Each structure stands twice: as C-alpha cells, then as structure tokens.
Amino acid sequence: MLARTADIIELVDTLAPFRLAEEWDNSGLQAGDPEWPVHKIIISLDPSMEVMEEAEKQNAGMVLTHHPLLIKPEKSILFNQMPGSAISVSCRNRISIVSAHTSLDKAQQGLNDCFASLVGLRDLLPLVPDSDENTELYGSPGFGRKGELQFPGTLESVASGIKTSLGLDRVKLVCENRGREIKTAAVCTGSGGSFVDDFLRSGADVYITGDIKYHEARRVEENCRALIDVGHFASEIAAVGLLYDRLRSAAFHAGFEVEIIKYKKEKDPFTIF
C-alpha cells in the first residue's frame, strides 16, 4: 500500500506524539503537502542541505529529522540560504520535511530512554516528569532520565566507558575529585543546561548531557557534584537509528510499502584541533 505524507506523520505521531512537544518547539510537518506520495524516507538528525540533496538524488518523498527545520517564525524565505534553500528543494521535488523533536525527547522509549541505555543506566525514572495528562494519555515520562549505573566506578572510569560507548575521542568533565565513586546518574539529550537544578535536586552523582555553559558548570562544581558533557551531537545522533527502527516496524505493521534509509554522513560540526 502506497503511503502519503499524512500517513507517515500519523505513524510518527504514534511513536513520538506531537502533543508532547514543548510550546516553543516545532515538531511535525515543516514543509510539504500531506497528500504527497512517499515511497522512500531519508532519516537524519538535521534537515541540512546535504541531506536534502541526498533525498533529491535518491528520489525520496520525505526527510524525517530530529531537529526541526523551523522553530521561530521567519520574516522572509530566501531560497539561496537556509531554511529557504531546503524548502526550495522540498517544493521542486515534492519531498516533505517532518521533524520529531521534543516529542521524541519526552516519549516513552524515546531518545532519552535510548541515550540512558547507551550510557548504561537502569531502573529509569524521569528527571523532569511530564504533566499528569500527558503521562496518562501518552505514557510520557518527561524530559531526561535518572537511574543506577550498570557499571559504577570512579568518574574517570565511567567517563571512559561513555567515550567507548559513544565513539568519542574526549568528553568534558566537571568535578574536583575524578576518583570519586559514581553509582547513579541523570541524563538529558541535547542541551541539558536548563535542567541543572533538576539534576542537583535528583540526588544523582553525575549529570550526563551536552552543551553545558560556563556558569552552569560552575553551579555543578559549587554543589560538589559531577558532570560529563558529551556534546549536543553525540547525545542525539542516536535519534537516527531510533527513528529508523521504530518507523520501519510501524510502517510494516501498517502495510505501507516504503523504503527507509538512515543518512550516515552527518558529523559533529565541532572538531578537536
């Protein structure tokens, strides 16, 4: 059965309900037409021009991303720069752009659960619980997770294990005593700075996240706690595999004949010099 953009959006909504997205966010259809046919989907972290060009080359009908193409309103759309250049490719080639951002972060079996598993957390609870309504209707735990480390140890040994698990050359640490024992952790994918106070209240030994600013790091240090900053990209690139696995299963059970491809060429924009 041939799928339309609207059909795929419905499937994504079952995996990461758009109602869970934060008010400032823009999860859902970014550009395109609900009636456009979709026989091939490219999944990526970002709706970059490289991804759009790959979708055009492969004659895909949809690009599904974690990060949205549009978050705040644009006063003008210029086709020679982003996001207009991506919208231009979308219009010319009938490629819909759909994003599951904070909806995927907060969902049950979503990105925070995936990240928590990658860093070796178990017995998970939400770091910042969602509203009772969202929990009751959609099973949403909320932002972040906290739990016990499967392999506790010193901060340095835990950080080394995370580097291996995520394939990283380095991480940033905040802690005066790198030999301190670490048994519990809190995690948040992406930019976790806004939840530093929630981490401090959680009682977890270490906070594993990305994009921590200087003063947020100082706050962790002043409270004699530990922090591992893996970077924004490293904490969220797993969204590609997560969306791939879950959407493939959902499309198969729905009877849609659609090819789903993981875009594998994305890299962290930061390099170590």
XYZ file of C-alpha atoms in Angstrom:
273
model
C 0.000 0.000 0.000
C 1.381 3.389 -1.031
C 1.828 5.866 1.800
C 1.168 9.592 1.763
C 2.961 12.207 3.834
C -0.097 12.317 6.098
C 0.104 8.547 6.673
C 3.753 8.698 7.737
C 3.034 11.664 10.006
C 0.338 9.580 11.712
C 2.848 6.770 12.281
C 5.455 9.159 13.713
C 2.744 10.583 15.966
C 2.200 7.135 17.468
C 5.940 6.852 18.232
C 6.542 10.410 19.465
C 3.167 12.134 19.918
C 3.380 15.704 18.641
C 1.166 16.828 21.534
C 4.172 16.207 23.789
C 6.262 18.891 22.073
C 7.115 21.990 24.077
C 5.269 25.221 23.224
C 8.427 26.801 21.789
C 9.139 23.754 19.630
C 8.004 22.878 16.109
C 7.643 19.128 15.807
C 5.609 17.856 12.854
C 5.372 18.833 9.179
C 7.956 21.511 8.360
C 7.430 21.755 4.597
C 5.493 19.797 2.016
C 1.986 18.559 1.292
C 0.077 15.948 3.332
C -1.088 14.347 0.072
C 2.324 13.872 -1.497
C 3.171 10.179 -2.001
C 6.042 8.696 -0.005
C 7.817 5.580 -1.229
C 11.227 6.375 0.289
C 12.235 8.165 3.504
C 15.658 9.536 4.476
C 16.165 9.804 8.256
C 18.730 12.247 9.661
C 19.483 14.318 12.734
C 19.318 17.663 10.894
C 17.428 18.850 7.781
C 20.658 20.129 6.222
C 21.189 20.893 2.546
C 23.436 17.814 2.299
C 20.527 15.672 3.482
C 18.061 17.403 1.141
C 20.403 16.901 -1.812
C 20.733 13.223 -0.910
C 16.940 12.934 -0.752
C 16.702 14.600 -4.170
C 19.363 12.271 -5.580
C 17.580 9.191 -4.244
C 14.137 10.399 -5.329
C 12.868 10.210 -1.740
C 9.439 11.521 -0.783
C 10.267 12.522 2.781
C 13.103 13.623 5.032
C 12.418 12.758 8.674
C 14.629 14.502 11.222
C 15.002 15.043 14.938
C 15.907 18.734 14.764
C 13.265 20.953 13.145
C 13.862 22.993 10.004
C 11.867 25.856 11.513
C 11.464 26.801 15.177
C 10.783 30.531 15.279
C 8.803 32.369 12.566
C 10.773 33.534 9.533
C 10.097 37.064 8.251
C 11.181 36.102 4.744
C 12.111 32.933 2.893
C 15.261 33.318 0.786
C 15.950 30.376 -1.491
C 19.712 30.987 -1.518
C 20.136 30.295 2.211
C 18.703 28.034 4.914
C 15.924 27.327 5.666
C 14.682 28.627 2.296
C 17.124 26.503 0.300
C 15.773 23.348 1.929
C 12.199 24.494 1.342
C 13.064 25.110 -2.310
C 14.311 21.530 -2.715
C 11.189 20.317 -0.921
C 8.873 22.178 -3.294
C 10.717 21.343 -6.520
C 10.971 17.639 -5.757
C 7.858 17.016 -3.649
C 9.945 15.997 -0.636
C 8.126 16.556 2.646
C 10.188 17.514 5.699
C 8.933 16.180 9.037
C 10.572 16.528 12.458
C 10.112 14.810 15.811
C 11.996 16.993 18.279
C 10.968 17.432 21.921
C 8.140 14.983 21.261
C 10.782 12.284 20.706
C 12.817 13.510 23.684
C 9.895 13.074 26.074
C 8.237 9.969 24.635
C 8.233 6.541 26.232
C 11.012 4.531 24.526
C 12.140 7.826 23.027
C 15.527 9.458 22.707
C 16.236 9.930 26.412
C 15.498 6.254 27.074
C 17.803 5.342 24.188
C 20.607 7.592 25.465
C 20.202 6.311 29.015
C 20.634 2.768 27.706
C 23.756 3.737 25.746
C 25.466 5.156 28.837
C 24.479 2.153 30.955
C 21.596 3.381 33.116
C 18.916 1.083 34.538
C 15.836 1.386 36.766
C 14.919 4.573 34.955
C 12.769 7.424 36.216
C 12.135 10.796 34.551
C 14.444 13.622 35.547
C 11.679 16.172 34.893
C 8.268 14.423 34.964
C 5.680 15.393 32.364
C 2.191 16.593 33.202
C -0.293 14.069 34.583
C -2.375 14.475 31.422
C 0.493 13.646 29.049
C 1.563 10.739 31.237
C -1.972 9.345 31.331
C -2.800 9.867 27.637
C 0.567 9.150 26.011
C 2.634 7.402 28.672
C 5.143 10.258 28.525
C 7.738 10.111 31.330
C 9.005 13.645 30.593
C 12.440 15.165 29.975
C 15.635 13.381 30.906
C 16.121 10.193 32.875
C 17.808 9.193 36.124
C 18.809 5.806 37.459
C 21.575 3.486 38.593
C 24.694 2.867 36.542
C 25.057 -0.710 35.416
C 28.831 -0.349 35.825
C 29.544 2.069 38.688
C 33.062 3.279 39.323
C 35.159 6.396 39.528
C 34.173 9.415 37.450
C 37.117 8.768 35.154
C 36.172 5.106 34.613
C 32.517 5.990 33.975
C 33.590 8.726 31.548
C 35.929 6.299 29.758
C 33.091 3.820 29.346
C 30.856 6.525 27.898
C 33.558 7.582 25.435
C 33.797 3.979 24.248
C 30.028 3.529 24.031
C 29.500 6.756 22.052
C 32.677 6.508 19.970
C 34.139 9.765 21.280
C 37.722 10.955 21.499
C 37.028 13.091 24.550
C 34.350 14.414 26.883
C 34.349 17.420 29.239
C 34.291 16.736 32.968
C 33.299 18.892 35.934
C 34.471 17.560 39.299
C 37.333 18.351 41.632
C 37.804 14.677 42.502
C 37.879 12.498 39.404
C 38.444 9.450 41.562
C 35.152 9.820 43.412
C 32.732 6.884 43.330
C 29.847 7.271 40.852
C 26.837 4.992 41.283
C 23.846 6.978 39.974
C 23.390 9.342 37.041
C 20.948 11.707 35.396
C 20.914 12.208 31.633
C 19.382 14.624 29.172
C 19.938 14.600 25.428
C 20.829 17.766 23.549
C 21.273 20.950 25.574
C 20.729 19.967 29.189
C 21.724 23.199 30.894
C 18.185 24.249 31.747
C 17.805 21.113 33.893
C 20.924 21.552 36.031
C 18.823 22.431 39.088
C 16.668 19.344 38.497
C 19.831 17.254 38.430
C 21.035 18.827 41.687
C 17.686 18.043 43.321
C 17.660 14.496 41.954
C 20.476 13.268 44.187
C 22.242 11.621 41.238
C 26.033 11.536 41.431
C 26.710 12.731 37.876
C 24.848 14.569 35.098
C 25.493 13.331 31.542
C 24.339 15.756 28.854
C 25.585 18.269 26.256
C 26.042 21.994 25.607
C 26.712 22.956 29.214
C 27.636 26.633 29.623
C 30.327 28.010 31.909
C 28.040 29.261 34.692
C 26.018 26.034 34.629
C 29.244 24.090 35.068
C 30.202 26.345 37.970
C 26.858 25.622 39.620
C 27.502 21.895 39.457
C 31.010 22.414 40.823
C 29.810 24.654 43.676
C 27.399 21.906 44.750
C 30.220 19.326 44.806
C 28.609 17.209 42.098
C 29.960 15.769 38.848
C 29.198 16.433 35.191
C 30.057 14.733 31.918
C 29.414 16.874 28.826
C 29.452 14.645 25.734
C 28.314 17.366 23.339
C 24.979 18.006 21.654
C 25.636 15.899 18.555
C 26.919 12.843 20.427
C 23.928 12.829 22.761
C 21.366 12.942 19.935
C 22.763 11.218 16.835
C 21.183 8.005 18.151
C 17.835 9.542 17.129
C 18.542 8.442 13.553
C 18.775 4.743 14.429
C 15.911 5.003 16.893
C 13.533 6.559 14.349
C 14.701 4.097 11.696
C 13.996 1.023 13.805
C 10.678 2.167 15.197
C 9.290 3.627 11.951
C 10.264 0.550 9.940
C 8.319 -1.625 12.358
C 5.317 0.719 12.381
C 5.237 1.002 8.570
C 5.475 -2.770 8.157
C 2.587 -3.418 10.535
C 0.524 -0.707 8.830
C 1.079 -2.360 5.450
C 2.889 0.549 3.781
C 5.391 -0.196 1.036
C 8.040 2.359 1.917
C 11.833 2.170 1.902
C 13.504 3.779 4.908
C 17.161 4.830 4.803
C 19.495 6.108 7.537
C 21.623 9.051 6.431
C 25.106 8.084 7.637
C 27.273 11.051 6.625
C 26.367 13.516 9.380
C 29.237 14.690 11.560
C 29.576 16.835 14.640
C 30.137 20.435 13.451
C 32.845 20.758 16.126
C 36.260 19.239 15.547
C 39.115 18.865 18.034
C 42.241 20.751 16.939
